[in-house]
mmCIF file of C-alpha atoms in Angstrom:
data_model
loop_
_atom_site.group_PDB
_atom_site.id
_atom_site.type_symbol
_atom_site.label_atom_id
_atom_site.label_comp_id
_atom_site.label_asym_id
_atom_site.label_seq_id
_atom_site.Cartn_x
_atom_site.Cartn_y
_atom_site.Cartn_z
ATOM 1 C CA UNK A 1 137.897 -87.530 161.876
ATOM 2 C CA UNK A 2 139.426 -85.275 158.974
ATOM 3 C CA UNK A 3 137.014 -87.395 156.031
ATOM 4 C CA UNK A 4 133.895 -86.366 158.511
ATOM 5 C CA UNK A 5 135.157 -82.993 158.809
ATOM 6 C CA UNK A 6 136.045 -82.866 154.568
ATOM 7 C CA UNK A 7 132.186 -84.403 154.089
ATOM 8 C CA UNK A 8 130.213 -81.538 156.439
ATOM 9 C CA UNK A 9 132.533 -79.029 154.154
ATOM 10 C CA UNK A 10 131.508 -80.195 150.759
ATOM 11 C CA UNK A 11 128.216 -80.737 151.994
ATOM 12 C CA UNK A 12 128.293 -76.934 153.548
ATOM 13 C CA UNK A 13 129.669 -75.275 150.181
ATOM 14 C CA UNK A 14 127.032 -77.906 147.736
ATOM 15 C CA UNK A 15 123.933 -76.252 150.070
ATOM 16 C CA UNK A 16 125.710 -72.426 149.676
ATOM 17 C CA UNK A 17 126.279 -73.069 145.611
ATOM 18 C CA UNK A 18 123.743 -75.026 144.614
ATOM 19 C CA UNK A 19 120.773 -71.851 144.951
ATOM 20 C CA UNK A 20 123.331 -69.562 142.801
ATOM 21 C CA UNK A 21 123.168 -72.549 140.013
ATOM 22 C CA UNK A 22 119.549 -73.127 140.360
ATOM 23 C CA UNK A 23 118.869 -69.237 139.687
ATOM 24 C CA UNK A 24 121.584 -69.252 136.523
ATOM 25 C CA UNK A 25 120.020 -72.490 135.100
ATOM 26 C CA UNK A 26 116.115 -70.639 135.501
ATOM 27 C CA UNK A 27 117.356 -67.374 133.972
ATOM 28 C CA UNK A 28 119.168 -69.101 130.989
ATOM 29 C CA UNK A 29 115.855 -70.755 130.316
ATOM 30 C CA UNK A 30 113.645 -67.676 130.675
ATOM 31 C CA UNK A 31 115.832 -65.983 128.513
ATOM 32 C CA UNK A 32 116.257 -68.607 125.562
ATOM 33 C CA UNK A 33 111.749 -68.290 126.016
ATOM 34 C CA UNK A 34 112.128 -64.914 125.398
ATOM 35 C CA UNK A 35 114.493 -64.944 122.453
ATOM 36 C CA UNK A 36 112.137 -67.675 120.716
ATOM 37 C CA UNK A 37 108.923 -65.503 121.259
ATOM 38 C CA UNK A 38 111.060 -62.467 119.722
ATOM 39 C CA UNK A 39 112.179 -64.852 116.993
ATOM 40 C CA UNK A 40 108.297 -66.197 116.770
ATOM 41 C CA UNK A 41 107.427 -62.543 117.131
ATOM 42 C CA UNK A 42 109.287 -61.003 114.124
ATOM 43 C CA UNK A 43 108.666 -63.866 111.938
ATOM 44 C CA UNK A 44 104.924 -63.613 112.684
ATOM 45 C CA UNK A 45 106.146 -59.863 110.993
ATOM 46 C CA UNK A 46 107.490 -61.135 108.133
ATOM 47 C CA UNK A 47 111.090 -59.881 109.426
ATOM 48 C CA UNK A 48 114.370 -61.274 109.809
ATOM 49 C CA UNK A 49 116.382 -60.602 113.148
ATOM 50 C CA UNK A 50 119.837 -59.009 112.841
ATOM 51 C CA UNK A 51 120.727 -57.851 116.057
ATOM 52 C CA UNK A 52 118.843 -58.637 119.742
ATOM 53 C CA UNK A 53 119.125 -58.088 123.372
ATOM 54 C CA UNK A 54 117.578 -60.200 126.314
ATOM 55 C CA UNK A 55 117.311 -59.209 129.709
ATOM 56 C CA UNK A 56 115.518 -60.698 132.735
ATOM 57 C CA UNK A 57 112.670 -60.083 131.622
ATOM 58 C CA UNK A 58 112.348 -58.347 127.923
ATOM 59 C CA UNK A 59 113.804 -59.288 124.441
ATOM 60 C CA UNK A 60 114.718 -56.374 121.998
ATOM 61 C CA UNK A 61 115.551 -56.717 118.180
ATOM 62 C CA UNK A 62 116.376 -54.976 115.093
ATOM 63 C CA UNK A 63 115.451 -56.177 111.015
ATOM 64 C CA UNK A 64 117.885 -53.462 109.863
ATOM 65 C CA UNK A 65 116.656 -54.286 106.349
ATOM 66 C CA UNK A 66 113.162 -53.438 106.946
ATOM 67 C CA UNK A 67 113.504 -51.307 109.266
ATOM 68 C CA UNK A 68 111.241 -52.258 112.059
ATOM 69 C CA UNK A 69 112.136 -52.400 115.544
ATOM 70 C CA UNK A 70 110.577 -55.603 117.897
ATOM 71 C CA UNK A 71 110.289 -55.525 121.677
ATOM 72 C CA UNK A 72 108.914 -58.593 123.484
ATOM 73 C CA UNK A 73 108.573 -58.022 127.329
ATOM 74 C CA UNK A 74 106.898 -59.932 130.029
ATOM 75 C CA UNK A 75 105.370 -58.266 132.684
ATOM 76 C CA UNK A 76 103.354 -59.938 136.056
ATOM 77 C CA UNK A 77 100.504 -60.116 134.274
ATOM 78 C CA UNK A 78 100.904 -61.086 130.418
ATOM 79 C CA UNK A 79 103.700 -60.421 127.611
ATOM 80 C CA UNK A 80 103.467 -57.319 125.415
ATOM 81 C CA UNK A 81 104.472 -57.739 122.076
ATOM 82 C CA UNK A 82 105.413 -54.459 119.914
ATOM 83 C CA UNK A 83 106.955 -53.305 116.897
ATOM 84 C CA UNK A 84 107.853 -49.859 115.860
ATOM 85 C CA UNK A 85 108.402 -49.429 112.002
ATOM 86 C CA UNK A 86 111.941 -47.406 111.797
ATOM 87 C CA UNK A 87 111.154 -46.017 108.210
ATOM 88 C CA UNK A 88 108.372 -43.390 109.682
ATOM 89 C CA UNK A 89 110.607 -42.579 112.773
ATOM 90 C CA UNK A 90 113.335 -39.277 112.744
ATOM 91 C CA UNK A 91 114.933 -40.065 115.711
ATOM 92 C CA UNK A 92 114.961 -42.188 119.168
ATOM 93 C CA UNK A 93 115.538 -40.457 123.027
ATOM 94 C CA UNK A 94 115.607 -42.115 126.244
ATOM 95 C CA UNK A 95 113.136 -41.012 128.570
ATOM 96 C CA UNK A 96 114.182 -41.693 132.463
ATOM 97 C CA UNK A 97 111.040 -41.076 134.993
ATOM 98 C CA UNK A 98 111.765 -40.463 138.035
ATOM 99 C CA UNK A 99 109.516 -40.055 141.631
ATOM 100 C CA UNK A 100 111.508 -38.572 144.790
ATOM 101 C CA UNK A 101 110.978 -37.825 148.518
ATOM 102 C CA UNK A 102 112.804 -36.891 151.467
ATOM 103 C CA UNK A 103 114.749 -40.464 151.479
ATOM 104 C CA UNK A 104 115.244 -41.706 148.002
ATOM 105 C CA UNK A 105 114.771 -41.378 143.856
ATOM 106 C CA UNK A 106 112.895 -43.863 143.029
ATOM 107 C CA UNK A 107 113.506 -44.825 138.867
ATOM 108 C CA UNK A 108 109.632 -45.493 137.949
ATOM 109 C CA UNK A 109 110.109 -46.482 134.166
ATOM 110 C CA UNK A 110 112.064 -46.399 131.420
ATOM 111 C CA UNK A 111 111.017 -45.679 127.781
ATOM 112 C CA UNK A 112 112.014 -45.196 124.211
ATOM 113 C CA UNK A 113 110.518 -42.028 122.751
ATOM 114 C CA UNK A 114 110.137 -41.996 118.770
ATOM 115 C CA UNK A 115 109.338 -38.938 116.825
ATOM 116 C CA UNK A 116 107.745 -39.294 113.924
ATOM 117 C CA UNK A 117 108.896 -38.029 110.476
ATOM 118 C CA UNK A 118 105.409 -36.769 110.111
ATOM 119 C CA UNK A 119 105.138 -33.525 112.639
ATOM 120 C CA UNK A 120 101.040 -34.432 112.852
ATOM 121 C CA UNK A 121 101.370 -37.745 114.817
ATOM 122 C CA UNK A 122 101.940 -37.808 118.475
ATOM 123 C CA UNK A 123 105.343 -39.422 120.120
ATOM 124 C CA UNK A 124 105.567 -43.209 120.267
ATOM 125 C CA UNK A 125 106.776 -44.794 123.265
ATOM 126 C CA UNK A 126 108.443 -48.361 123.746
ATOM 127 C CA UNK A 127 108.325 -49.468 126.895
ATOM 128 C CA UNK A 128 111.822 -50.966 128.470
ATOM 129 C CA UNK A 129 111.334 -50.544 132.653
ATOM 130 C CA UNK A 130 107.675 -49.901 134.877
ATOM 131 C CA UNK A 131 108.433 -50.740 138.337
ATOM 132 C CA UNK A 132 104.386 -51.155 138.709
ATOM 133 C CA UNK A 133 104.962 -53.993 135.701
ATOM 134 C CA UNK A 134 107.685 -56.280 137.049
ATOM 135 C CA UNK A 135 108.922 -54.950 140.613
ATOM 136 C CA UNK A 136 112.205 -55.851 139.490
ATOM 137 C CA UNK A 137 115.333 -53.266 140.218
ATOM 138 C CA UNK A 138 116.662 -51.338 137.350
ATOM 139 C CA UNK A 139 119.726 -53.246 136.295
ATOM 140 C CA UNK A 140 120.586 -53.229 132.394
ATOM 141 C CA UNK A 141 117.544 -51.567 131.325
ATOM 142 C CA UNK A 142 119.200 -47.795 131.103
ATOM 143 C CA UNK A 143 122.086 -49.302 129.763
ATOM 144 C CA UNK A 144 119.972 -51.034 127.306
ATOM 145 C CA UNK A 145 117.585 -47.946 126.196
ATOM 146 C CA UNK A 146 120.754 -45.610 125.620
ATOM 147 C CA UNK A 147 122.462 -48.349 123.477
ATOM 148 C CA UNK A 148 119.125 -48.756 121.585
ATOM 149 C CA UNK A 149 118.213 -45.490 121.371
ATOM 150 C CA UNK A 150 122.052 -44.739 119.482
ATOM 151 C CA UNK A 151 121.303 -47.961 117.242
ATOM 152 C CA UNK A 152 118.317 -46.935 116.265
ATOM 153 C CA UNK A 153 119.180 -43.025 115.527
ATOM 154 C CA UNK A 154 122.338 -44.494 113.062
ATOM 155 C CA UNK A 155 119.322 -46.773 111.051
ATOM 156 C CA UNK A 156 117.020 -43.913 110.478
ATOM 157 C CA UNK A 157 119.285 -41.455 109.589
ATOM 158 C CA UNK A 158 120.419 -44.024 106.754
#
């Protein structure tokens, strides 16, 4: 009687593990496609990766000797692919948007703002969190822009 009751227990725990491994094993794999489209990416660009980030569902990275900044992100839809060169930027700020009512704050995107060493153009935005884009909760991705937004600040005022 115990080996039936030891069997039904494995079998129990297999059937209440085996989803959590399924959903690391899928997540390692989306993120190893996006770190070899943000590889393909900033080669395509001539560049050379130095640092990089990858969340669920967006790959950030740095060629701190060119100075160019690479973001691949997939949304529902497609994958956006954009590069900000750091040379014409004076500085990086987070920008948090936010939509409220009665109940709740809703975060509706995060973005990185560059300003542009040349007063004429308008800001440039970089894209990190849309909740219209991926319906996904904000996790890492404020986290992320801060640590981004600091990184890139120390490059362009080099």
């Amino acid at each position: 009687m115990e080996l039936g009751t030891t069997i039904i227990a494995i079998v129990i725990v297999l059937i209440c593990i085996i989803p959590f491994i399924l959903m690391n094993i899928k997540n390692r794999r989306i993120e190893k496609e996006l770190t070899n489209e943000l590889i393909l990416f900033v080669d395509k660009n001539n560049g050379t990766l130095t640092q990089k980030e990858v969340l669920t569902n967006l790959a950030i990275g740095i060629d701190e000797k060119k100075k160019a900044l690479f973001l691949v992100k997939k949304t529902m839809k497609d994958t956006i692919y954009q590069s900000v060169n750091l040379a014409e930027i004076k500085n990086s700020s987070v920008i948090k948007n936010r939509k409220s009512d009665s109940r709740s704050t809703i975060v509706e995107t995060i973005e990185l703002a560059f300003i542009d060493l040349d007063s004429n153009k308008p800001e440039r935005y970089l894209g990190l969190y849309a909740i219209y884009e991926n319906n996904l909760n904000v996790v890492h991705e404020f986290e992320l822009a801060n640590k981004w937004s600091a990184l890139i600040n120390s490059k362009v005022k080099n």
